[in-house]
Amino acid sequence: MRVLVDLNRCQGYAQCCFLAPESFKLVGEEALMYDSGPDDALKEKIERAAASCPVQAIMVEYMNGHADEMVKSGTSEAEARHGA
């Protein structure tokens, strides 16, 4: 799993920091620091954090056995595979 944040879109609402503090940290008032390669054990927290972003700045990328899939915030891996 890989996490990408569009820092130009991020407005510093910090919902991700509350839901996945192991991966997202707000530095100062607006600078978001994040782990782009979090442990798979944090998958559920990362997905919730991405879904909670008011401006949809967080994207989660999953690697499957066939090809990489880019899944935008809030979309589960199963939904992405089945085109939902």
Backbone as a ProteinNet text record, in pm:
[ID]
protein_1_A
[PRIMARY]
MRVLVDLNRCQGYAQCCFLAPESFKLVGEEALMYDSGPDDALKEKIERAAASCPVQAIMVEYMNGHADEMVKSGTSEAEARHGA
[TERTIARY]
84.4	0	89.3	46.7	118.5	17.2	53.4	-33.9	23.6	-63.2	-25.6	-119	-64.2	-145.8	-116.5	-221.2	-207.6	-196.1	-74.3	-50.7	-100.9	-123.7	-184.4	-333.3	-394.8	-537.7	-563.4	-470.3	-485.9	-506.4	-607.6	-638.3	-607	-548.1	-508.2	-621.8	-729.6	-840.6	-799	-699	-636.5	-726.7	-831.2	-914	-830	-739.9	-652.6	-562.8	-519.8	-431.2	-502.6	-630.6	-708.4	-735.2	-757.9	-795.7	-677.1	-564	-444.8	-319.5	-306.2	-192.4	-57.1	-55.6	70.1	123.8	36.1	75.2	67.3	-16.3	-36.5	-9.4	66.4	95	91.1	26.8	22.1	137.7	223.4	338.4	306.8	308.1	266.3	116.3	68.9	-75.4	-126	-37.8	-87.6	-3.3	117.5	205.6	177.2	131.6	101.8	223	263.9	368.6	299.5	338.9	272.8	369.5	335.4	413.2	357.4	435.4	386.1	383.9	450.5	453.2	418.1	295.5	259.6	250.2	261.9	249.7	108	95.6	-36.1	-129.8	-76.5	-160.5	-244	-202.5	-274.8	-375.8	-398.5	-483.3	-620.7	-687.8	-822.5	-819.6	-722.2	-710.6	-681.4	-592.7	-557.7	-680.1	-756.1	-876.3	-978	-995.4	-1088	-1038.5	-908	-850.9	-871.9	-848	-868.1	-1014	-1104.3	-1247.4	-1293.7	-1227.2	-1269.9	-1219.6	-1127	-1068.5	-1176	-1206	-1311.1	-1283	-1155.4	-1121.1	-1066.7	-1075.9	-1032.5	-889.2	-800	-660	-577.7	-633.5	-558.3	-598.1	-498.7	-520.9	-442.2	-501.4	-435.6	-415.7	-294.4	-261.5	-236.4	-304	-286.6	-211.2	-127.7	-57	-121.8	-165.4	-217.6	-122.3	-152.9	-63	-53.6	-147.5	-152.5	-106.2	-155.7	-120.1	-148.5	-89.1	-115.8	-253.8	-321.6	-451.8	-445.2	-494.2	-502.7	-645.1	-659.2	-790.5	-800.3	-897.8	-913.6	-975.1	-961.5	-1006.6	-1147	-1161.5	-1290.8	-1332.6	-1262.5	-1298.6	-1222.7	-1295.4	-1228.4	-1157.5	-1064.2	-987.9	-1081.1	-1179.6	-1273.2	-1358.3	-1403.3	-1482.2	-1401	-1273.9	-1188.1	-1169.2	-1150.7	-1130.7	-1254	-1370.5	-1494.5	-1558.7	-1487.8	-1536.1	-1655.2	-1675.2	-1790	-1762.3
-116.9	0	123.7	222.4	349.4	462.5	564.1	678.4	799.7	871.8	994.9	1106	1220.8	1335	1450.4	1507.1	1626.3	1744.7	1786.8	1892.4	2028.8	2042.6	2166.5	2170.8	2055.7	2045.4	2044.9	1987.9	1975.7	2113.8	2124.6	2250.5	2246.9	2137.7	2129.1	2103.8	2041.4	2009.9	1905.9	1825.1	1728.8	1613.3	1584.7	1467.6	1340.2	1335.5	1219.1	1199.9	1308.3	1301.2	1240.1	1265.4	1208.9	1060.7	1021.9	884.2	790.7	843.2	759.6	837.1	862.9	943.2	877.8	747.2	679.1	718	763.6	792.7	939.3	1016.8	1157.3	1247.4	1354.9	1450.4	1591.4	1680.8	1820.3	1891.8	1955.1	2027.5	2176	2243.5	2383.5	2389.4	2490	2505	2441.3	2423.1	2376.6	2271.4	2244.6	2153.1	2007.6	1929.2	1788.9	1704	1620.5	1521.3	1386.2	1297	1166.7	1058.5	935.3	817.7	765.8	771.6	729.3	577.4	506.2	360.2	297.3	318.7	267.5	115.6	62.5	-81.2	-125.7	-243.3	-294.1	-311.7	-320.2	-333	-207	-96.1	30.5	54.4	-44.7	-29.2	30.9	-24.1	23.9	169.5	205.2	342.8	437.7	396.7	479.9	501.8	396.3	408.6	502.8	493.3	583.7	727.3	744.6	878.8	938.6	858.5	906.4	941.9	859.5	884.1	1008.1	1041.6	1155.6	1289.5	1288.4	1413.9	1497.8	1615.6	1699.5	1744.4	1750.3	1796	1683.5	1559.8	1440.1	1452.3	1494.1	1512.1	1384.2	1282.6	1160.7	1050.5	989.2	876.7	757.6	639.5	516.4	429.7	380.6	294.5	154.2	56.9	-82.9	-155.5	-246.8	-329.1	-466.5	-513.4	-650.3	-733	-856.6	-944.6	-915.5	-838.9	-818.2	-679.3	-578.8	-442.2	-352.1	-235	-138.8	-78.4	-49.3	16.8	144.9	251	375.2	386.3	396	401.9	534.2	616.6	745.7	728.3	830.8	827.3	772	679.4	624	504.2	470.9	356.5	234.2	129.6	9.6	-62.1	-145.9	-221.9	-311.2	-373.8	-461.1	-382.2	-263.4	-179.5	-138.8	-108.7	-67.8	-181.9	-303.2	-417.4	-448.5	-422.3	-456.6	-336.9	-224.8	-108	-39.2	-57.8	6.4	149.8
0	0	0	-75.7	-80.7	-65.7	9.4	34.2	-37.3	-104.3	-172.7	-124.8	-92.8	-51	-144.6	-200.9	-284.3	-188.3	-161.1	-63.9	-111	-240.5	-291.2	-259.3	-251.4	-221.6	-69.9	7.1	152.3	215.1	299.9	366.8	516.4	563.9	703.4	801.1	755.7	846.7	951	921.5	1012.9	1054.8	981.5	1013.1	1004.1	908.2	891.7	1013.6	1072.6	1190.1	1309.8	1321.9	1431.8	1410.3	1285.2	1254.9	1233.9	1191.4	1169.4	1212	1342.9	1389.8	1366.2	1343.9	1314.7	1177.1	1089.5	951.3	911.7	980.2	944.3	1064.6	1043	1149.2	1090.9	1164.3	1124.8	1195.2	1118.2	1171.7	1159.8	1269.7	1268	1248.7	1181.4	1162.1	1032.9	934.2	805.5	734.6	778.6	706.3	745.8	651.1	676.3	641.2	735.9	713.1	715.3	625	620.7	576.6	613.9	577.9	446.8	340.7	208.9	193	283.2	275.8	409.5	458.2	590.2	593.8	713.1	735.4	698.9	639.8	600.5	718.8	839.8	959	981.4	921.1	935.5	824.2	739.6	622	654.8	755.2	788.3	835.5	918.3	965.4	849.7	759.3	643.8	555.5	530.4	447.4	511.3	642.4	712.2	705.5	721.3	713.8	574.7	472.2	334.4	309.8	358.4	339.2	414.4	523.2	604.7	553.3	460.4	411.3	341	394.4	335.2	192.1	154.5	19.5	-67.3	-18.7	-91.3	-143.5	-54.1	-91.9	-75.9	-9.6	19.1	-77.8	-139.8	-228.7	-177.2	-189.8	-146.4	-268.8	-285.2	-398.3	-345	-404.7	-364.8	-475	-435.6	-532	-530.5	-647.6	-653.7	-738.5	-756.4	-829	-977.1	-1032.5	-1177.1	-1219.2	-1149.9	-1186.3	-1067.5	-1069.1	-963.2	-986.3	-876.3	-885	-805.2	-860.8	-786.9	-736.4	-607	-545.4	-472.3	-509.1	-443.8	-306.7	-227.1	-88.6	-74.3	21.8	55.7	-25.7	-130.6	-212.8	-164.1	-135.6	-85.7	-199	-163.1	-262.5	-344.4	-279.6	-349.7	-448.8	-409	-498.8	-620.6	-599.3	-710.4	-808.5	-757.7	-844.9	-928.3	-873.4	-942.2	-1012	-1012.6	-1086.3	-1023.4	-895.5	-827.9	-798.1
[MASK]
++++++++++++++++++++++++++++++++++++++++++++++++++++++++++++++++++++++++++++++++++++

